[in-house]
Short mmCIF file of N, CA and C in Angstrom, two decimals:
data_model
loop_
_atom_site.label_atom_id
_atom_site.label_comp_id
_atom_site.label_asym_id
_atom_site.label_seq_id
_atom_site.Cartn_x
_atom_site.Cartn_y
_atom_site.Cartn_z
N UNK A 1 0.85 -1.18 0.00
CA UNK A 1 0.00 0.00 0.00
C UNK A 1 0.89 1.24 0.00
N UNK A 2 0.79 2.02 -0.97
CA UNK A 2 1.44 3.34 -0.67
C UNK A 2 1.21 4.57 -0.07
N UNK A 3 2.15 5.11 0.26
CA UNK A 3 2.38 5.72 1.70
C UNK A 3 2.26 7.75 1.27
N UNK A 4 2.13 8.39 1.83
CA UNK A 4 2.35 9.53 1.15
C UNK A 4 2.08 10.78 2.25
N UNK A 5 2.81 11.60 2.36
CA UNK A 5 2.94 12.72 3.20
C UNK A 5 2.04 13.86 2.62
N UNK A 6 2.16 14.91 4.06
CA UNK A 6 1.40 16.43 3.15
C UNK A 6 2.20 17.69 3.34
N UNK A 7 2.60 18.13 2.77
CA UNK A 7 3.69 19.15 2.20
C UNK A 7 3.29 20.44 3.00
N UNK A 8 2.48 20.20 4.36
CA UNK A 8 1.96 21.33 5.18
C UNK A 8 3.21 22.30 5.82
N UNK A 9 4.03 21.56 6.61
CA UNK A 9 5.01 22.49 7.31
C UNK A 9 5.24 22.93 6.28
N UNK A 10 6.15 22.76 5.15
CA UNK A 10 7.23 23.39 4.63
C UNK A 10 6.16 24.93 3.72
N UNK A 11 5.07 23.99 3.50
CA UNK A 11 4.48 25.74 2.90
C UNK A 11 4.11 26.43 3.84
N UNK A 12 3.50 26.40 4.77
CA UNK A 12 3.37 27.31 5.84
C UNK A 12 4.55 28.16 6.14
N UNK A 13 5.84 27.34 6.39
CA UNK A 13 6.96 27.95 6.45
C UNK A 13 7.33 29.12 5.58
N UNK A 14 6.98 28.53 4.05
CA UNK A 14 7.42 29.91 2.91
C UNK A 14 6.30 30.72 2.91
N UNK A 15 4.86 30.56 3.44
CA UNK A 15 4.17 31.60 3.80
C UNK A 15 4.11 32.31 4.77
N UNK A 16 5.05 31.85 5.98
CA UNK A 16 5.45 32.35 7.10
C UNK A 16 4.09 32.59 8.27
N UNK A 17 3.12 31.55 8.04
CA UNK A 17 2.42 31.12 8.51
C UNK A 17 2.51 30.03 10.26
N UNK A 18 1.99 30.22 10.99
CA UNK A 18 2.26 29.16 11.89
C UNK A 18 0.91 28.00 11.75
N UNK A 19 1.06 26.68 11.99
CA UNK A 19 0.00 25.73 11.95
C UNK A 19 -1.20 26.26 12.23
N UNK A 20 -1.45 26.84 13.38
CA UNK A 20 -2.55 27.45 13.95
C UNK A 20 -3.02 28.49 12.56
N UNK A 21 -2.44 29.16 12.07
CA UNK A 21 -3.07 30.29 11.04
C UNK A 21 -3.56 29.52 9.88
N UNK A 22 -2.74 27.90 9.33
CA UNK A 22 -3.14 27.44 8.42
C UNK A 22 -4.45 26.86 9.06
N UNK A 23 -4.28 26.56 10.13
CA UNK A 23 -6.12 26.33 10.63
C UNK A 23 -7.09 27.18 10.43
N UNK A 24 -6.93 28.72 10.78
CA UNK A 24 -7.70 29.24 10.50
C UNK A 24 -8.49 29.62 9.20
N UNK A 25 -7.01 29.93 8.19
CA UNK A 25 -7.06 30.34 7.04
C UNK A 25 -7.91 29.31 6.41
N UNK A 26 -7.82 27.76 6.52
CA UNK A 26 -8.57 27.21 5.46
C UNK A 26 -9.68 26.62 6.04
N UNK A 27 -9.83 26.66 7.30
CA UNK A 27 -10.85 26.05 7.91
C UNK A 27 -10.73 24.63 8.42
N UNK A 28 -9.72 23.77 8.34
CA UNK A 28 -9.60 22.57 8.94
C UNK A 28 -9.01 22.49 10.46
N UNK A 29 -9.73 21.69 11.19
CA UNK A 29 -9.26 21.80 12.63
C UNK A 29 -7.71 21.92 12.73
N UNK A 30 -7.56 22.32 13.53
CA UNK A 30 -6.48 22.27 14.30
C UNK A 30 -5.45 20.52 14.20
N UNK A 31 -6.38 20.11 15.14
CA UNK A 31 -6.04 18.73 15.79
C UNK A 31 -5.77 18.30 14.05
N UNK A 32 -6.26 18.26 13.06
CA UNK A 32 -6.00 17.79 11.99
C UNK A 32 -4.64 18.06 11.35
N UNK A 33 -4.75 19.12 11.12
CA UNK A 33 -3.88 20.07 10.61
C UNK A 33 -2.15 19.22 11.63
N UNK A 34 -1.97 19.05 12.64
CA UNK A 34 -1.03 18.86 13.43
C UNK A 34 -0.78 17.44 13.07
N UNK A 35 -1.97 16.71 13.07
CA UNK A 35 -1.22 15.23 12.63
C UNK A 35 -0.94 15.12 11.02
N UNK A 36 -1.49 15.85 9.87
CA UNK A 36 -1.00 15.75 8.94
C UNK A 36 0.36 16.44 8.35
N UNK A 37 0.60 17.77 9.92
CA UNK A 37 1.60 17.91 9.18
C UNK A 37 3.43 16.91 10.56
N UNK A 38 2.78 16.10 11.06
CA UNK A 38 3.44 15.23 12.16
C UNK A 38 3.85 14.18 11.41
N UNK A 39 2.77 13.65 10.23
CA UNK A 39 2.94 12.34 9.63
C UNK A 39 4.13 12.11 8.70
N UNK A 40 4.70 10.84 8.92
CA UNK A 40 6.26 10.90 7.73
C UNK A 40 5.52 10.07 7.00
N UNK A 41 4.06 9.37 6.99
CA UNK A 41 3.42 8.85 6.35
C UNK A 41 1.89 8.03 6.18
N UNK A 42 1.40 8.85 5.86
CA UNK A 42 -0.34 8.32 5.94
C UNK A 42 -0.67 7.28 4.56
N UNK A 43 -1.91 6.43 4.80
CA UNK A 43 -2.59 5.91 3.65
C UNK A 43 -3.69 6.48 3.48
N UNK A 44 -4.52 7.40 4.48
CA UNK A 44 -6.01 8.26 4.14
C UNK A 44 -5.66 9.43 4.34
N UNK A 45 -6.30 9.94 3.75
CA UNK A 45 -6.89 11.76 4.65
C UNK A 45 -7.99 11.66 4.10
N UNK A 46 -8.34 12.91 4.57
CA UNK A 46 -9.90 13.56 4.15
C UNK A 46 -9.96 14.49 3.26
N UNK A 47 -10.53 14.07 2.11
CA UNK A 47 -10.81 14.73 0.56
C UNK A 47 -11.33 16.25 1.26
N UNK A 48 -12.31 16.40 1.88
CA UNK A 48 -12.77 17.58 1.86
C UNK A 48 -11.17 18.78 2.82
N UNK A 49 -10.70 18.15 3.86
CA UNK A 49 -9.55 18.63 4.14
C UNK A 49 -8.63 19.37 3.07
N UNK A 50 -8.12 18.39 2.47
CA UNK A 50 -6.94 18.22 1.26
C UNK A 50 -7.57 19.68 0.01
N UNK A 51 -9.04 19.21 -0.18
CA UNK A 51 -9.52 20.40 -1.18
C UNK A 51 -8.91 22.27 -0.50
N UNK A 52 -9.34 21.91 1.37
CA UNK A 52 -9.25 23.00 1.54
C UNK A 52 -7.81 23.73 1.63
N UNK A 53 -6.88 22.66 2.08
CA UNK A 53 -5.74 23.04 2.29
C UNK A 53 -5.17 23.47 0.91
N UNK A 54 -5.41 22.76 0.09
CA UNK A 54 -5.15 23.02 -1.62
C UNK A 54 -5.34 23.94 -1.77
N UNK A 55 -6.17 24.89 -1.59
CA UNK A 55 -7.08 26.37 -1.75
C UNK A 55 -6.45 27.08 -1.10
N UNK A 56 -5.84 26.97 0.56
CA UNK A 56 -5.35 27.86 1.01
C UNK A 56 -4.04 28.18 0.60
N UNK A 57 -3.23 26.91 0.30
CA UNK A 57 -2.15 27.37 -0.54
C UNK A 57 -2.21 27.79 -1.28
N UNK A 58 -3.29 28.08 -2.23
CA UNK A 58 -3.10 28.17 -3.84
C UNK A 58 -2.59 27.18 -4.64
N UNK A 59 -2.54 26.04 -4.36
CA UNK A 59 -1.70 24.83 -5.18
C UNK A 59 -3.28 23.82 -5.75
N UNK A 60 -2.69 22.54 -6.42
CA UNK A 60 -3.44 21.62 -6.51
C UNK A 60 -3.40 20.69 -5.45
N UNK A 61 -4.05 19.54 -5.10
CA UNK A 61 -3.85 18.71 -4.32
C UNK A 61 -2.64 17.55 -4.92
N UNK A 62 -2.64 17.78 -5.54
CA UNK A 62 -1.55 17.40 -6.61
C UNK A 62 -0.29 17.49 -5.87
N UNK A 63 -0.44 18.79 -5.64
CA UNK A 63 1.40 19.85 -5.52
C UNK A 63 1.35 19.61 -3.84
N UNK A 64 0.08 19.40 -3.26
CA UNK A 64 0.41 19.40 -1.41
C UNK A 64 0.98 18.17 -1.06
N UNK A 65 0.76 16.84 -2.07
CA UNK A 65 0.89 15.76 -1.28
C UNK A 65 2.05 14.99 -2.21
N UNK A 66 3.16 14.34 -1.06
CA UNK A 66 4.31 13.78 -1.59
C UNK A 66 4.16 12.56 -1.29
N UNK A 67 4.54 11.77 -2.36
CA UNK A 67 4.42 10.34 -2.09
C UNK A 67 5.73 9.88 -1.68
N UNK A 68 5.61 9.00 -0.22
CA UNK A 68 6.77 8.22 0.28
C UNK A 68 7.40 6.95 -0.14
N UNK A 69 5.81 6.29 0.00
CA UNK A 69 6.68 5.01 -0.82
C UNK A 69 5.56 4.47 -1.75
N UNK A 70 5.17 3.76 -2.63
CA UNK A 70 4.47 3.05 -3.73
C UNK A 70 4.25 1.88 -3.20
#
């Protein structure tokens, strides 16, 4: 099953954002927001999450999520 991360810290970072603001900004909890950006590797998230975080970056969901392993 392949494995795949979410590219949260490091954009927050170049938006100079802290976790907490990417909570606010896109609307996904908190508590969420912290384990996806904690994980060195998930098999789920939540589509409606991922749409929002996509949006708040300005990216695709495409560009937020890195795949670890295949």
């Amino acid at each position: 099953m392949g494995l795949f991360r979410l590219r949260i810290r490091e954009l927050a970072e170049e938006k100079g954002w802290t976790l907490k603001e990417v909570s606010v900004r896109s609307g996904v909890p908190y508590t969420t927001i912290t384990t996806y950006a904690r994980s060195n590797g998930m098999t789920t998230a939540d589509v409606i999450a991922l749409q929002k975080l996509a949006r708040t970056f300005d990216l695709m969901i495409e560009d937020l999520v890195e795949i670890v392993e295949e």
